[in-house]
CSV table of C-alpha atoms and ligand atoms in Angstrom, one decimal:
chain,number,residue,atom,x,y,z
A,18,MET,CA,71.8,12.9,62.4
A,19,TYR,CA,74.8,13.2,64.7
A,20,TYR,CA,76.2,16.3,63.1
A,21,ASN,CA,74.9,19.1,61.0
A,22,HIS,CA,75.2,18.0,57.4
A,23,CYS,CA,76.3,21.2,55.7
A,24,THR,CA,79.0,22.0,58.4
A,25,TYR,CA,80.4,18.5,58.1
A,26,LEU,CA,80.6,18.5,54.3
A,27,ALA,CA,82.4,21.8,54.3
A,28,TRP,CA,84.9,20.5,56.9
A,29,VAL,CA,85.5,17.2,55.0
A,30,SER,CA,86.0,19.0,51.7
A,31,LYS,CA,88.6,21.3,53.1
A,32,VAL,CA,90.9,18.6,54.6
A,33,ARG,CA,94.5,18.4,53.4
A,34,VAL,CA,97.2,16.3,55.2
A,35,ASN,CA,100.8,17.3,55.2
A,36,THR,CA,102.5,13.9,54.5
A,37,GLN,CA,106.1,15.0,55.4
A,38,ALA,CA,104.9,16.4,58.8
A,39,VAL,CA,103.1,13.1,59.5
A,40,LEU,CA,106.1,10.9,58.6
A,41,LYS,CA,108.4,13.1,60.8
A,42,ARG,CA,106.1,12.9,63.8
A,43,ALA,CA,105.7,9.1,63.4
A,44,GLN,CA,109.4,8.8,63.3
A,45,GLN,CA,109.8,10.9,66.5
A,46,ILE,CA,107.2,8.8,68.4
A,47,GLN,CA,109.0,5.5,67.6
A,48,GLY,CA,112.2,6.9,69.1
A,49,ARG,CA,110.3,8.3,72.1
A,50,ASN,CA,109.6,5.0,73.9
A,51,LYS,CA,111.9,5.6,76.9
A,52,ASN,CA,109.8,4.1,79.7
A,53,LYS,CA,112.1,3.4,82.5
A,54,LYS,CA,112.8,-0.3,83.1
A,55,GLN,CA,111.0,-0.4,86.4
A,56,TRP,CA,107.8,1.0,84.9
A,57,GLN,CA,107.8,-1.2,81.9
A,58,ALA,CA,105.9,-4.1,83.5
A,59,ALA,CA,103.2,-1.6,84.6
A,60,TRP,CA,103.0,-0.3,81.0
A,61,LEU,CA,102.8,-3.8,79.7
A,62,LEU,CA,100.0,-4.7,82.0
A,63,ARG,CA,98.2,-1.5,80.9
A,64,ALA,CA,98.6,-2.7,77.3
A,65,VAL,CA,97.1,-6.1,78.3
A,66,THR,CA,94.0,-4.4,79.7
A,67,CYS,CA,93.5,-2.5,76.3
A,68,ILE,CA,93.7,-5.6,74.1
A,69,ASP,CA,90.7,-6.8,72.1
A,70,LEU,CA,91.9,-10.4,72.1
A,71,THR,CA,90.9,-11.6,68.7
A,72,THR,CA,90.4,-14.7,66.6
A,73,LEU,CA,89.2,-14.2,63.1
A,74,ALA,CA,90.0,-17.4,61.3
A,75,GLY,CA,88.1,-19.7,59.0
A,76,ASP,CA,88.8,-22.6,61.3
A,77,ASP,CA,87.4,-21.0,64.4
A,78,THR,CA,85.4,-23.4,66.5
A,79,PRO,CA,83.5,-23.2,69.8
A,80,GLY,CA,86.6,-24.9,71.3
A,81,ASN,CA,89.2,-22.4,70.3
A,82,VAL,CA,86.8,-19.5,71.0
A,83,HIS,CA,86.4,-20.9,74.5
A,84,ARG,CA,90.2,-21.0,75.0
A,85,LEU,CA,90.4,-17.5,73.8
A,86,CYS,CA,87.8,-16.4,76.3
A,87,MET,CA,89.5,-18.1,79.2
A,88,LYS,CA,92.8,-16.5,78.2
A,89,ALA,CA,91.0,-13.1,78.1
A,90,THR,CA,89.8,-13.5,81.6
A,91,GLN,CA,93.2,-14.5,82.9
A,92,PRO,CA,95.6,-13.1,80.4
A,93,VAL,CA,98.7,-13.2,82.6
A,94,ARG,CA,99.9,-16.2,84.7
A,95,TYR,CA,98.7,-15.9,88.3
A,96,ASP,CA,102.2,-16.4,89.7
A,97,LEU,CA,103.5,-13.6,87.7
A,98,LEU,CA,100.7,-11.2,88.7
A,99,LYS,CA,101.3,-12.3,92.4
A,100,SER,CA,105.0,-11.4,92.1
A,101,MET,CA,103.9,-7.9,91.1
A,102,ASP,CA,101.2,-7.8,93.8
A,103,MET,CA,98.6,-7.5,91.0
A,104,GLN,CA,96.8,-10.8,91.5
A,105,ASP,CA,93.7,-9.1,93.0
A,106,LYS,CA,93.4,-6.2,90.5
A,107,GLY,CA,91.2,-8.0,88.1
A,108,VAL,CA,93.6,-7.8,85.1
A,109,THR,CA,91.8,-9.0,82.0
A,110,THR,CA,91.9,-8.0,78.4
A,111,ALA,CA,89.4,-5.3,77.3
A,112,ALA,CA,87.2,-7.6,75.2
A,113,VAL,CA,87.3,-10.7,73.0
A,114,CYS,CA,86.7,-10.2,69.3
A,115,VAL,CA,85.2,-12.9,67.0
A,116,TYR,CA,83.2,-13.4,63.8
A,117,PRO,CA,79.4,-13.0,64.1
A,118,SER,CA,78.8,-16.7,63.9
A,119,ARG,CA,81.0,-17.3,66.9
A,120,VAL,CA,79.4,-14.6,69.1
A,121,ALA,CA,77.0,-17.0,70.9
A,122,ASP,CA,79.9,-19.3,71.7
A,123,ALA,CA,82.0,-16.5,73.2
A,124,VAL,CA,79.0,-15.2,75.2
A,125,LYS,CA,78.3,-18.7,76.5
A,126,SER,CA,81.9,-19.3,77.6
A,127,LEU,CA,82.3,-16.0,79.3
A,128,LYS,CA,79.0,-16.4,81.1
A,129,ALA,CA,80.0,-19.9,82.3
A,130,ALA,CA,83.2,-18.3,83.6
A,131,ASN,CA,81.1,-15.7,85.4
A,132,SER,CA,82.9,-13.0,83.5
A,133,SER,CA,81.4,-9.7,82.3
A,134,LEU,CA,84.0,-9.1,79.6
A,135,PRO,CA,82.3,-7.7,76.5
A,136,VAL,CA,82.2,-9.7,73.3
A,137,ALA,CA,83.0,-7.7,70.2
A,138,SER,CA,82.2,-8.9,66.7
A,139,VAL,CA,83.3,-7.8,63.3
A,140,ALA,CA,80.3,-7.3,61.0
A,141,THR,CA,79.1,-5.6,57.7
A,142,GLY,CA,80.7,-8.1,55.4
A,143,PHE,CA,84.1,-8.1,57.1
A,144,PRO,CA,86.7,-7.8,55.8
A,145,ALA,CA,85.8,-6.4,52.3
A,146,GLY,CA,82.4,-5.0,53.1
A,147,GLN,CA,81.3,-6.0,49.6
A,148,THR,CA,77.8,-7.3,50.4
A,149,SER,CA,74.5,-5.6,50.1
A,150,LEU,CA,73.6,-2.9,52.6
A,151,LYS,CA,70.6,-5.0,53.7
A,152,THR,CA,72.9,-8.0,54.4
A,153,ARG,CA,75.4,-5.9,56.3
A,154,LEU,CA,72.7,-4.3,58.5
A,155,GLU,CA,71.2,-7.7,59.2
A,156,GLU,CA,74.6,-9.0,60.2
A,157,VAL,CA,75.0,-6.2,62.8
A,158,ARG,CA,71.5,-6.9,64.2
A,159,MET,CA,72.1,-10.6,64.5
A,160,ALA,CA,75.5,-10.2,66.2
A,161,VAL,CA,73.8,-7.8,68.7
A,162,GLU,CA,70.9,-10.2,69.2
A,163,ASP,CA,73.5,-13.0,70.0
A,164,GLY,CA,75.0,-10.8,72.7
A,165,ALA,CA,77.8,-8.8,71.1
A,166,MET,CA,78.2,-5.6,73.1
A,167,GLU,CA,80.7,-4.1,70.6
A,168,ILE,CA,80.4,-4.2,66.8
A,169,ASP,CA,83.4,-3.5,64.6
A,170,ILE,CA,81.9,-2.4,61.3
A,171,VAL,CA,84.0,-2.0,58.1
A,172,ILE,CA,83.4,1.2,56.1
A,173,ASN,CA,82.5,1.0,52.4
A,174,ARG,CA,85.9,1.7,50.7
A,175,THR,CA,84.2,2.1,47.3
A,176,LEU,CA,82.3,5.1,48.6
A,177,ALA,CA,85.5,6.6,50.2
A,178,LEU,CA,87.7,6.1,47.1
A,179,THR,CA,85.1,7.7,44.9
A,180,GLY,CA,84.7,10.6,47.2
A,181,GLN,CA,81.1,9.8,48.1
A,182,TRP,CA,81.5,11.0,51.7
A,183,GLU,CA,77.8,11.9,52.3
A,184,ALA,CA,76.8,8.4,51.2
A,185,MET,CA,79.4,6.9,53.5
A,186,TYR,CA,78.0,9.0,56.3
A,187,GLU,CA,74.5,7.8,55.6
A,188,GLU,CA,75.6,4.2,55.7
A,189,VAL,CA,77.6,4.5,58.9
A,190,CYS,CA,74.6,6.2,60.5
A,191,GLN,CA,72.5,3.2,59.6
A,192,PHE,CA,75.1,0.8,61.1
A,193,ARG,CA,75.0,3.0,64.2
A,194,GLU,CA,71.3,2.6,64.5
A,195,ALA,CA,71.5,-1.1,63.9
A,196,CYS,CA,74.0,-1.4,66.8
A,197,GLY,CA,71.5,-0.1,69.3
A,198,GLU,CA,73.1,-0.1,72.7
A,199,ALA,CA,76.3,-1.8,71.4
A,200,HIS,CA,79.4,0.3,71.0
A,201,MET,CA,80.4,0.8,67.4
A,202,LYS,CA,84.0,0.8,66.1
A,203,SER,CA,84.5,1.8,62.5
A,204,ILE,CA,87.3,0.0,60.6
A,205,LEU,CA,88.7,2.3,57.9
A,206,ALA,CA,90.9,-0.4,56.3
A,207,ILE,CA,93.6,2.2,55.7
A,208,GLY,CA,95.6,0.0,53.5
A,209,GLU,CA,92.9,0.4,50.9
A,210,LEU,CA,92.2,4.1,51.2
A,211,GLY,CA,95.1,5.4,49.0
A,212,THR,CA,96.0,8.7,50.7
A,213,TYR,CA,96.4,10.2,54.1
A,214,THR,CA,93.8,12.8,53.1
A,215,ASN,CA,91.3,10.0,52.5
A,216,VAL,CA,92.2,8.5,55.9
A,217,TYR,CA,91.6,11.8,57.6
A,218,LYS,CA,88.3,12.3,55.8
A,219,ALA,CA,87.1,8.8,56.5
A,220,SER,CA,88.0,9.3,60.2
A,221,LEU,CA,85.9,12.5,60.3
A,222,VAL,CA,82.9,11.0,58.5
A,223,ALA,CA,83.0,7.9,60.7
A,224,MET,CA,83.1,10.0,63.9
A,225,MET,CA,80.3,12.3,62.7
A,226,ALA,CA,78.1,9.3,62.0
A,227,GLY,CA,78.4,8.2,65.7
A,228,SER,CA,81.4,5.9,65.9
A,229,ASP,CA,82.6,5.2,69.5
A,230,PHE,CA,86.0,4.2,68.1
A,231,ILE,CA,87.8,4.5,64.8
A,232,LYS,CA,90.0,1.5,64.0
A,233,THR,CA,92.8,1.2,61.4
A,234,SER,CA,92.4,-2.1,59.8
A,235,THR,CA,90.8,-5.5,59.6
A,236,GLY,CA,94.2,-7.3,59.8
A,237,LYS,CA,93.4,-8.8,56.4
A,238,GLU,CA,94.8,-6.0,54.2
A,239,SER,CA,98.4,-6.0,53.1
A,240,VAL,CA,99.1,-2.8,55.0
A,241,ASN,CA,97.6,-2.6,58.5
A,242,ALA,CA,98.3,-0.5,61.6
A,243,THR,CA,101.2,1.9,60.8
A,244,TYR,CA,102.3,4.8,62.9
A,245,PRO,CA,102.0,7.5,60.2
A,246,VAL,CA,98.4,6.5,59.6
A,247,ALA,CA,97.8,6.4,63.3
A,248,ILE,CA,99.1,10.0,63.6
A,249,VAL,CA,96.5,11.1,60.9
A,250,MET,CA,93.7,9.3,62.7
A,251,VAL,CA,94.5,10.5,66.2
A,252,ARG,CA,94.8,14.1,64.9
A,253,ALA,CA,91.3,13.7,63.4
A,254,ILE,CA,90.1,12.5,66.8
A,255,ARG,CA,91.7,15.5,68.5
A,256,ASP,CA,90.3,17.9,66.0
A,257,TYR,CA,86.9,16.4,66.3
A,258,PHE,CA,87.1,16.6,70.1
A,259,LEU,CA,88.1,20.2,70.0
A,260,LYS,CA,85.3,21.1,67.6
A,261,THR,CA,82.5,19.0,69.1
A,262,GLY,CA,83.5,18.0,72.7
A,263,HIS,CA,83.0,14.3,71.8
A,264,LYS,CA,85.8,11.9,72.8
A,265,VAL,CA,86.2,9.1,70.3
A,266,GLY,CA,88.4,6.1,70.9
A,267,PHE,CA,91.2,4.7,68.7
A,268,LYS,CA,92.0,1.1,67.9
A,269,PRO,CA,95.1,0.1,65.9
A,270,ALA,CA,94.7,-3.4,64.6
A,271,GLY,CA,96.5,-5.8,62.3
A,272,GLY,CA,100.0,-7.1,62.5
A,273,ILE,CA,100.7,-5.9,66.1
A,274,ARG,CA,102.8,-8.8,67.5
A,275,THR,CA,105.4,-7.5,70.0
A,276,ALA,CA,105.4,-6.0,73.5
A,277,LYS,CA,107.7,-3.3,72.2
A,278,GLU,CA,105.2,-2.2,69.6
A,279,SER,CA,102.5,-2.1,72.3
A,280,LEU,CA,104.6,0.3,74.3
A,281,VAL,CA,105.1,2.6,71.2
A,282,TRP,CA,101.3,2.6,70.7
A,283,LEU,CA,100.8,3.7,74.4
A,284,THR,CA,103.4,6.4,73.9
A,285,LEU,CA,101.7,7.6,70.8
A,286,MET,CA,98.3,7.8,72.6
A,287,LYS,CA,99.8,9.6,75.6
A,288,GLU,CA,101.7,12.2,73.6
A,289,GLU,CA,99.0,12.8,71.0
A,290,LEU,CA,95.8,12.6,73.0
A,291,GLY,CA,96.8,12.5,76.6
A,292,ASP,CA,96.3,10.2,79.6
A,293,GLU,CA,92.6,9.9,79.2
A,294,TRP,CA,93.2,7.9,76.0
A,295,LEU,CA,95.3,5.3,77.8
A,296,SER,CA,92.4,3.3,79.1
A,297,PRO,CA,90.2,0.7,77.4
A,298,ARG,CA,87.3,3.2,77.3
A,299,LEU,CA,89.2,5.1,74.6
A,300,PHE,CA,92.0,2.9,73.5
A,301,ARG,CA,92.1,-0.7,72.2
A,302,LEU,CA,94.8,-2.8,70.6
A,303,GLY,CA,93.2,-5.3,68.1
A,304,ALA,CA,95.5,-8.3,68.1
A,305,SER,CA,95.4,-12.1,67.8
A,306,SER,CA,99.1,-12.8,68.6
A,307,LEU,CA,100.4,-10.0,70.8
A,308,LEU,CA,99.6,-11.3,74.3
A,309,ALA,CA,102.1,-14.1,74.2
A,310,ASP,CA,105.0,-11.7,73.7
A,311,ILE,CA,103.8,-9.3,76.4
A,312,GLU,CA,103.4,-12.2,78.9
A,313,ARG,CA,107.0,-13.3,78.0
A,314,GLN,CA,108.3,-9.8,78.7
A,315,ILE,CA,106.5,-9.7,82.0
A,316,TYR,CA,107.9,-13.2,82.9
A,317,HIS,CA,111.4,-11.7,82.1
A,318,HIS,CA,110.7,-8.7,84.3
A,319,VAL,CA,109.7,-11.0,87.2
A,320,THR,CA,112.3,-13.8,86.9
A,321,GLY,CA,115.1,-12.3,84.9
A,322,ARG,CA,114.8,-15.1,82.4
A,323,TYR,CA,112.9,-15.5,79.1
A,324,ALA,CA,110.2,-18.2,79.0
A,325,ALA,CA,109.7,-20.4,75.9
A,326,TYR,CA,106.3,-19.7,74.3
A,327,HIS,CA,105.0,-23.1,75.4
A,328,GLN,CA,105.5,-22.1,79.0
A,329,MET,CA,102.7,-19.6,78.6
A,330,PRO,CA,99.1,-20.7,78.4
A,331,MET,CA,97.6,-20.2,74.9
A,332,ALA,CA,97.6,-16.6,73.8
B,408,G3H,O1,90.8,-6.7,64.6
B,408,G3H,C1,91.8,-7.4,64.8
B,408,G3H,C2,92.7,-7.9,63.7
B,408,G3H,O2,92.0,-8.7,62.9
B,408,G3H,C3,93.8,-8.6,64.3
B,408,G3H,O3,94.8,-8.7,63.4
B,408,G3H,P1,96.1,-9.7,63.7
B,408,G3H,O4,95.6,-11.1,63.5
B,408,G3H,O5,97.1,-9.3,62.6
B,408,G3H,O6,96.5,-9.4,65.1
Protein backbone atom coordinates (compact mmCIF):
# COMPACT_ATOMS: atom_id res chain seq x y z
CA MET A 1 0.00 0.00 0.00
CA TYR A 2 1.37 3.41 -0.96
CA TYR A 3 -0.92 5.39 1.31
CA ASN A 4 -2.92 4.74 4.43
CA HIS A 5 -6.30 3.48 3.25
CA CYS A 6 -8.60 5.23 5.72
CA THR A 7 -6.88 8.60 5.40
CA TYR A 8 -7.05 8.45 1.63
CA LEU A 9 -10.72 7.45 1.48
CA ALA A 10 -11.66 10.31 3.79
CA TRP A 11 -9.68 12.74 1.62
CA VAL A 12 -11.22 11.53 -1.65
CA SER A 13 -14.76 11.64 -0.26
CA LYS A 14 -14.36 15.27 0.87
CA VAL A 15 -13.26 16.62 -2.52
CA ARG A 16 -15.29 19.39 -4.18
CA VAL A 17 -14.06 21.43 -7.15
CA ASN A 18 -15.11 25.04 -7.74
CA THR A 19 -15.81 25.03 -11.49
CA GLN A 20 -16.02 28.82 -11.90
CA ALA A 21 -12.64 29.32 -10.22
CA VAL A 22 -11.08 26.63 -12.42
CA LEU A 23 -12.43 28.18 -15.63
CA LYS A 24 -11.27 31.65 -14.59
CA ARG A 25 -7.75 30.44 -13.81
CA ALA A 26 -7.54 28.54 -17.11
CA GLN A 27 -8.55 31.70 -18.95
CA GLN A 28 -5.88 33.72 -17.12
CA ILE A 29 -3.14 31.22 -17.97
CA GLN A 30 -3.93 31.35 -21.68
CA GLY A 31 -3.52 35.11 -21.67
CA ARG A 32 -0.33 34.87 -19.62
CA ASN A 33 1.94 33.51 -22.35
CA LYS A 34 4.15 36.58 -22.69
CA ASN A 35 7.54 35.02 -23.19
CA LYS A 36 9.75 37.66 -24.74
CA LYS A 37 10.56 36.95 -28.38
CA GLN A 38 14.27 36.38 -27.73
CA TRP A 39 13.44 33.67 -25.17
CA GLN A 40 10.85 31.92 -27.28
CA ALA A 41 13.28 29.65 -29.09
CA ALA A 42 14.71 28.52 -25.75
CA TRP A 43 11.21 27.77 -24.46
CA LEU A 44 10.39 25.88 -27.64
CA LEU A 45 13.53 23.77 -27.26
CA ARG A 46 12.49 23.10 -23.67
CA ALA A 47 9.12 21.92 -24.97
CA VAL A 48 10.87 19.58 -27.41
CA THR A 49 12.80 17.93 -24.58
CA CYS A 50 9.51 17.25 -22.77
CA ILE A 51 7.72 15.56 -25.69
CA ASP A 52 6.76 11.89 -25.58
CA LEU A 53 6.93 11.53 -29.35
CA THR A 54 4.02 9.25 -30.09
CA THR A 55 2.61 7.00 -32.74
CA LEU A 56 -0.51 5.05 -31.82
CA ALA A 57 -2.05 4.02 -35.08
CA GLY A 58 -3.47 0.80 -36.44
CA ASP A 59 -1.08 0.98 -39.38
CA ASP A 60 2.11 1.35 -37.30
CA THR A 61 4.94 -0.75 -38.71
CA PRO A 62 8.59 -1.35 -37.74
CA GLY A 63 9.41 1.16 -40.51
CA ASN A 64 7.42 4.11 -39.22
CA VAL A 65 8.38 3.32 -35.62
CA HIS A 66 12.01 3.41 -36.74
CA ARG A 67 11.51 6.84 -38.36
CA LEU A 68 9.82 8.07 -35.18
CA CYS A 69 12.79 6.90 -33.11
CA MET A 70 15.25 8.62 -35.41
CA LYS A 71 13.25 11.83 -35.20
CA ALA A 72 13.17 11.54 -31.40
CA THR A 73 16.97 11.30 -31.25
CA GLN A 74 17.42 14.33 -33.57
CA PRO A 75 14.18 16.28 -33.21
CA VAL A 76 15.47 19.59 -34.56
CA ARG A 77 17.55 20.05 -37.72
CA TYR A 78 21.28 20.16 -36.99
CA ASP A 79 21.80 23.46 -38.85
CA LEU A 80 19.07 25.12 -36.79
CA LEU A 81 20.58 23.88 -33.53
CA LYS A 82 23.99 25.08 -34.71
CA SER A 83 22.66 28.56 -35.37
CA MET A 84 21.55 28.66 -31.75
CA ASP A 85 24.80 27.11 -30.50
CA MET A 86 22.83 24.14 -29.21
CA GLN A 87 24.23 21.42 -31.47
CA ASP A 88 26.25 19.79 -28.65
CA LYS A 89 23.59 19.96 -25.97
CA GLY A 90 22.05 16.58 -26.71
CA VAL A 91 18.59 17.89 -27.54
CA THR A 92 16.23 14.92 -27.88
CA THR A 93 12.58 14.33 -27.07
CA ALA A 94 11.86 12.83 -23.63
CA ALA A 95 10.73 9.43 -24.91
CA VAL A 96 9.01 7.67 -27.75
CA CYS A 97 5.57 6.23 -27.09
CA VAL A 98 4.13 3.25 -28.97
CA TYR A 99 1.65 0.39 -28.69
CA PRO A 100 2.87 -2.69 -26.77
CA SER A 101 3.31 -4.73 -29.93
CA ARG A 102 5.73 -2.13 -31.30
CA VAL A 103 7.92 -1.80 -28.16
CA ALA A 104 10.49 -4.33 -29.38
CA ASP A 105 10.81 -2.44 -32.71
CA ALA A 106 11.40 0.87 -30.92
CA VAL A 107 13.91 -0.64 -28.48
CA LYS A 108 15.80 -2.19 -31.41
CA SER A 109 15.88 1.05 -33.43
CA LEU A 110 17.09 3.14 -30.49
CA LYS A 111 19.70 0.59 -29.53
CA ALA A 112 21.01 0.50 -33.11
CA ALA A 113 21.26 4.30 -32.97
CA ASN A 114 23.17 4.05 -29.69
CA SER A 115 20.47 6.05 -27.96
CA SER A 116 19.38 5.64 -24.36
CA LEU A 117 16.01 7.32 -24.93
CA PRO A 118 13.29 5.48 -23.01
CA VAL A 119 10.52 3.68 -24.83
CA ALA A 120 7.09 4.30 -23.31
CA SER A 121 4.17 2.06 -24.07
CA VAL A 122 0.46 2.44 -23.56
CA ALA A 123 -1.04 -0.64 -21.93
CA THR A 124 -4.02 -2.03 -19.96
CA GLY A 125 -6.38 -2.26 -22.91
CA PHE A 126 -5.61 1.22 -24.27
CA PRO A 127 -7.62 3.29 -24.99
CA ALA A 128 -10.88 1.98 -23.43
CA GLY A 129 -9.44 -0.28 -20.72
CA GLN A 130 -12.34 -2.66 -21.24
CA THR A 131 -10.49 -5.97 -21.07
CA SER A 132 -10.14 -8.33 -18.11
CA LEU A 133 -7.80 -7.29 -15.32
CA LYS A 134 -5.73 -10.40 -15.98
CA THR A 135 -5.25 -9.39 -19.63
CA ARG A 136 -4.42 -5.80 -18.70
CA LEU A 137 -1.81 -6.89 -16.16
CA GLU A 138 -0.28 -9.33 -18.60
CA GLU A 139 -0.04 -6.57 -21.19
CA VAL A 140 1.95 -4.40 -18.77
CA ARG A 141 4.34 -7.26 -17.97
CA MET A 142 4.90 -8.07 -21.63
CA ALA A 143 5.64 -4.45 -22.56
CA VAL A 144 8.17 -4.26 -19.70
CA GLU A 145 9.71 -7.56 -20.78
CA ASP A 146 10.10 -6.17 -24.32
CA GLY A 147 12.06 -3.23 -22.92
CA ALA A 148 9.54 -0.47 -22.18
CA MET A 149 10.87 1.75 -19.42
CA GLU A 150 7.68 3.72 -19.04
CA ILE A 151 4.13 2.38 -19.05
CA ASP A 152 1.11 4.60 -19.71
CA ILE A 153 -1.80 2.72 -18.12
CA VAL A 154 -5.44 3.71 -18.59
CA ILE A 155 -7.60 3.86 -15.48
CA ASN A 156 -10.85 1.94 -15.30
CA ARG A 157 -13.46 4.61 -16.07
CA THR A 158 -16.30 2.31 -15.03
CA LEU A 159 -14.94 2.24 -11.48
CA ALA A 160 -14.45 6.01 -11.43
CA LEU A 161 -17.90 6.82 -12.79
CA THR A 162 -19.59 4.51 -10.30
CA GLY A 163 -17.63 5.95 -7.38
CA GLN A 164 -15.67 2.77 -6.67
CA TRP A 165 -12.52 4.65 -5.71
CA GLU A 166 -11.14 1.95 -3.46
CA ALA A 167 -11.46 -0.64 -6.24
CA MET A 168 -9.75 1.76 -8.64
CA TYR A 169 -6.96 2.22 -6.11
CA GLU A 170 -6.50 -1.56 -5.79
CA GLU A 171 -6.32 -1.94 -9.58
CA VAL A 172 -3.80 0.83 -10.08
CA CYS A 173 -1.68 -0.65 -7.25
CA GLN A 174 -1.61 -3.91 -9.21
CA PHE A 175 -0.54 -2.07 -12.38
CA ARG A 176 2.19 -0.37 -10.34
CA GLU A 177 3.46 -3.72 -9.19
CA ALA A 178 3.36 -5.16 -12.72
CA CYS A 179 5.43 -2.18 -13.96
CA GLY A 180 8.34 -3.18 -11.71
CA GLU A 181 11.17 -0.72 -12.33
CA ALA A 182 9.34 0.99 -15.19
CA HIS A 183 7.83 4.41 -14.54
CA MET A 184 4.06 4.44 -14.52
CA LYS A 185 1.89 7.18 -16.01
CA SER A 186 -1.82 6.93 -15.28
CA ILE A 187 -4.14 8.13 -18.03
CA LEU A 188 -7.40 9.47 -16.60
CA ALA A 189 -9.22 9.88 -19.94
CA ILE A 190 -10.78 13.06 -18.58
CA GLY A 191 -13.19 13.33 -21.52
CA GLU A 192 -15.02 10.35 -20.05
CA LEU A 193 -14.99 11.27 -16.35
CA GLY A 194 -18.00 13.59 -16.40
CA THR A 195 -17.08 16.17 -13.74
CA TYR A 196 -14.05 18.10 -12.50
CA THR A 197 -14.66 16.56 -9.08
CA ASN A 198 -14.23 13.10 -10.61
CA VAL A 199 -11.05 14.31 -12.34
CA TYR A 200 -9.62 15.53 -9.02
CA LYS A 201 -10.62 12.32 -7.22
CA ALA A 202 -9.19 10.09 -9.96
CA SER A 203 -5.95 12.15 -9.87
CA LEU A 204 -5.64 11.62 -6.11
CA VAL A 205 -6.38 7.90 -6.27
CA ALA A 206 -3.89 7.39 -9.13
CA MET A 207 -1.17 9.22 -7.19
CA MET A 208 -1.88 7.37 -3.95
CA ALA A 209 -1.54 4.08 -5.82
CA GLY A 210 2.00 5.00 -6.89
CA SER A 211 1.77 6.77 -10.27
CA ASP A 212 4.90 8.65 -11.32
CA PHE A 213 2.81 10.82 -13.63
CA ILE A 214 -0.86 11.54 -14.17
CA LYS A 215 -1.88 12.05 -17.78
CA THR A 216 -5.00 13.71 -19.15
CA SER A 217 -6.04 11.58 -22.09
CA THR A 218 -5.41 8.80 -24.54
CA GLY A 219 -5.85 11.11 -27.53
CA LYS A 220 -8.76 8.90 -28.61
CA GLU A 221 -11.57 10.53 -26.60
CA SER A 222 -13.58 13.39 -28.10
CA VAL A 223 -12.30 15.78 -25.39
CA ASN A 224 -8.61 15.51 -24.58
CA ALA A 225 -6.10 17.86 -22.93
CA THR A 226 -7.95 21.05 -21.93
CA TYR A 227 -6.55 23.83 -19.74
CA PRO A 228 -9.37 23.75 -17.14
CA VAL A 229 -8.89 20.02 -16.62
CA ALA A 230 -5.16 20.60 -16.37
CA ILE A 231 -5.74 23.15 -13.60
CA VAL A 232 -7.73 20.54 -11.66
CA MET A 233 -5.03 17.90 -12.13
CA VAL A 234 -2.04 20.09 -11.29
CA ARG A 235 -3.83 21.39 -8.18
CA ALA A 236 -4.29 17.75 -7.15
CA ILE A 237 -0.55 17.22 -7.75
CA ARG A 238 0.23 20.27 -5.62
CA ASP A 239 -2.11 19.23 -2.81
CA TYR A 240 -0.71 15.71 -2.88
CA PHE A 241 2.84 17.06 -2.71
CA LEU A 242 2.00 19.35 0.21
CA LYS A 243 0.41 16.48 2.09
CA THR A 244 2.85 13.67 1.33
CA GLY A 245 6.10 15.22 0.05
CA HIS A 246 5.86 13.14 -3.17
CA LYS A 247 6.38 14.93 -6.47
CA VAL A 248 4.20 13.50 -9.22
CA GLY A 249 4.59 14.51 -12.86
CA PHE A 250 1.95 15.78 -15.28
CA LYS A 251 1.40 14.79 -18.91
CA PRO A 252 -1.18 16.56 -21.03
CA ALA A 253 -1.86 14.52 -24.17
CA GLY A 254 -4.23 14.44 -27.07
CA GLY A 255 -4.80 17.11 -29.70
CA ILE A 256 -1.73 19.23 -28.84
CA ARG A 257 -0.56 20.39 -32.25
CA THR A 258 0.96 23.88 -32.14
CA ALA A 259 4.10 25.50 -30.77
CA LYS A 260 1.92 28.20 -29.24
CA GLU A 261 -0.01 25.60 -27.23
CA SER A 262 3.23 24.05 -25.99
CA LEU A 263 4.23 27.48 -24.62
CA VAL A 264 0.91 27.80 -22.80
CA TRP A 265 1.47 24.36 -21.25
CA LEU A 266 4.92 25.40 -20.03
CA THR A 267 3.49 28.62 -18.59
CA LEU A 268 0.81 26.64 -16.80
CA MET A 269 3.38 24.31 -15.24
CA LYS A 270 5.66 27.17 -14.20
CA GLU A 271 2.86 29.21 -12.62
CA GLU A 272 1.01 26.35 -10.95
CA LEU A 273 3.81 24.04 -9.84
CA GLY A 274 7.06 25.98 -10.26
CA ASP A 275 10.31 25.55 -12.18
CA GLU A 276 10.96 22.03 -10.98
CA TRP A 277 7.97 20.84 -13.03
CA LEU A 278 9.48 22.24 -16.25
CA SER A 279 11.74 19.28 -16.95
CA PRO A 280 11.02 15.85 -18.48
CA ARG A 281 11.35 14.28 -15.04
CA LEU A 282 8.05 15.89 -14.03
CA PHE A 283 6.50 17.17 -17.24
CA ARG A 284 5.72 15.52 -20.58
CA LEU A 285 3.73 16.56 -23.60
CA GLY A 286 2.11 13.53 -25.22
CA ALA A 287 1.86 14.34 -28.89
CA SER A 288 2.02 12.75 -32.32
CA SER A 289 1.97 15.91 -34.44
CA LEU A 290 3.37 18.79 -32.39
CA LEU A 291 7.04 18.59 -33.21
CA ALA A 292 6.68 19.73 -36.84
CA ASP A 293 5.14 23.05 -35.82
CA ILE A 294 7.72 23.65 -33.09
CA GLU A 295 10.52 22.98 -35.57
CA ARG A 296 8.93 25.41 -38.05
CA GLN A 297 8.78 28.12 -35.39
CA ILE A 298 12.42 27.52 -34.53
CA TYR A 299 13.26 27.73 -38.24
CA HIS A 300 11.45 31.07 -38.33
CA HIS A 301 13.37 32.27 -35.28
CA VAL A 302 16.70 31.38 -36.92
CA THR A 303 16.03 32.44 -40.54
CA GLY A 304 13.21 34.98 -40.31
CA ARG A 305 11.23 32.87 -42.79
CA TYR A 306 8.67 30.09 -42.44
CA ALA A 307 9.57 26.67 -43.79
CA ALA A 308 7.10 24.44 -45.57
CA TYR A 309 6.34 21.26 -43.61
CA HIS A 310 8.14 19.16 -46.24
CA GLN A 311 11.38 21.02 -45.47
CA MET A 312 11.39 19.43 -42.02
CA PRO A 313 12.29 15.77 -41.65
CA MET A 314 9.29 13.66 -40.59
CA ALA A 315 7.84 14.70 -37.25
O1 LIG B 1 -0.45 9.86 -25.59
C1 LIG B 1 -0.44 10.51 -26.58
C2 LIG B 1 -1.62 10.79 -27.40
O2 LIG B 1 -2.18 9.61 -27.89
C3 LIG B 1 -1.26 11.66 -28.53
O3 LIG B 1 -2.41 12.21 -29.07
P1 LIG B 1 -2.33 13.04 -30.44
O4 LIG B 1 -2.16 12.00 -31.53
O5 LIG B 1 -3.64 13.74 -30.54
O6 LIG B 1 -1.17 13.95 -30.38
